[in-house]
Short mmCIF file of C-alpha atoms in Angstrom, two decimals:
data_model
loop_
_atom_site.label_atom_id
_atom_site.label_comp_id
_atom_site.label_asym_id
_atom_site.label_seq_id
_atom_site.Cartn_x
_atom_site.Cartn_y
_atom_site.Cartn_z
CA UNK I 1 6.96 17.12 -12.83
CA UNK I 2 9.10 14.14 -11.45
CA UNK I 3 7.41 10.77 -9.88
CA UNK I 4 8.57 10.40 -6.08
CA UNK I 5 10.56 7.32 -6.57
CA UNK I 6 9.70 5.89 -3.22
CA UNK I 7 5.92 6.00 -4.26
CA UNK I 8 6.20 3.99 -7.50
CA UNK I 9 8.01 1.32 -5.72
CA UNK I 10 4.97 1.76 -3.35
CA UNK I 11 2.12 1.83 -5.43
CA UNK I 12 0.49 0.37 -8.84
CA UNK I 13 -2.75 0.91 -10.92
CA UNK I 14 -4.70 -2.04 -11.31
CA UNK I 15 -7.39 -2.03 -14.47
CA UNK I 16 -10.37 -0.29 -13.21
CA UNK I 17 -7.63 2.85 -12.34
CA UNK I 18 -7.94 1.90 -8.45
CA UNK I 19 -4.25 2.40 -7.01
CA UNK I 20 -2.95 -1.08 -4.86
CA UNK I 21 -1.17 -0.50 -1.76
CA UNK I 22 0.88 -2.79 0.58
CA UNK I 23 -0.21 -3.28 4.50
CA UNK I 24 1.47 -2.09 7.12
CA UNK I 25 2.73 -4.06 9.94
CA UNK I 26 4.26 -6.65 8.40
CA UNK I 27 7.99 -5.88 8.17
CA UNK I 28 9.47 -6.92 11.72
CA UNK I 29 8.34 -7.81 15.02
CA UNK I 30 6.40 -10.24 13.41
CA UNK I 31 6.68 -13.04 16.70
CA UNK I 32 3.37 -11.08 18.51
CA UNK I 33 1.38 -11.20 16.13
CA UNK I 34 -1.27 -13.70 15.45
CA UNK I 35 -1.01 -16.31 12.34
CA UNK I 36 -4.30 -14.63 10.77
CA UNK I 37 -3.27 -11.30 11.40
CA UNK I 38 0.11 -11.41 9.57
CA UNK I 39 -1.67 -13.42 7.00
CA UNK I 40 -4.46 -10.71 6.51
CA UNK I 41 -1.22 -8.30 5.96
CA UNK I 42 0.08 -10.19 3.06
CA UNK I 43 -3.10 -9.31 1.23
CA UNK I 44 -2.91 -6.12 -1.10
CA UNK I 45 -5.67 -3.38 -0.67
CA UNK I 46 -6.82 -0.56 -2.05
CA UNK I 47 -5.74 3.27 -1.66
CA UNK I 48 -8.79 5.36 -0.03
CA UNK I 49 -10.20 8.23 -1.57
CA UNK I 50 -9.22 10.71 0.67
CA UNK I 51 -5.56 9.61 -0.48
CA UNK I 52 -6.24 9.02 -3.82
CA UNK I 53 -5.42 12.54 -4.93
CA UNK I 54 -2.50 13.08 -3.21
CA UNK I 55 -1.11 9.65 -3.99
CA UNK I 56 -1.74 10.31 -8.10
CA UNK I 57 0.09 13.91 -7.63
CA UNK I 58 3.46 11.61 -5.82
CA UNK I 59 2.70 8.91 -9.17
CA UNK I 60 3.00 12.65 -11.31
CA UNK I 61 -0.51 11.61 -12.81
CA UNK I 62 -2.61 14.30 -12.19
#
């Protein structure tokens, strides 16, 4: 089975096997939104577990 290109650009492992994802929101129309708010958005976070499966199957890992 083939990885969707678009979701290894999009995603990584970290150590623990967690998956890292980007935030949303912080590609354009950046002049309404707050200071903190675009700087929460640079943060990275974590992939929920009601994703997680589907996101590993994209990644060809399960």
């Amino acid at each position: 089975m083939k990885t969707n290109s678009g979701a290894k650009k999009r995603f990584a492992l970290t150590g623990s096997g967690k998956i890292k994802r980007k935030h949303a929101f912080k590609s354009h129309i950046l002049t309404k939104k707050t200071k903190k708010q675009k700087r929460n958005l640079t943060h990275f976070s974590t992939v929920a577990k009601a994703d997680r499966n589907s996101v590993l199957s994209l990644l060809a890992m399960k």
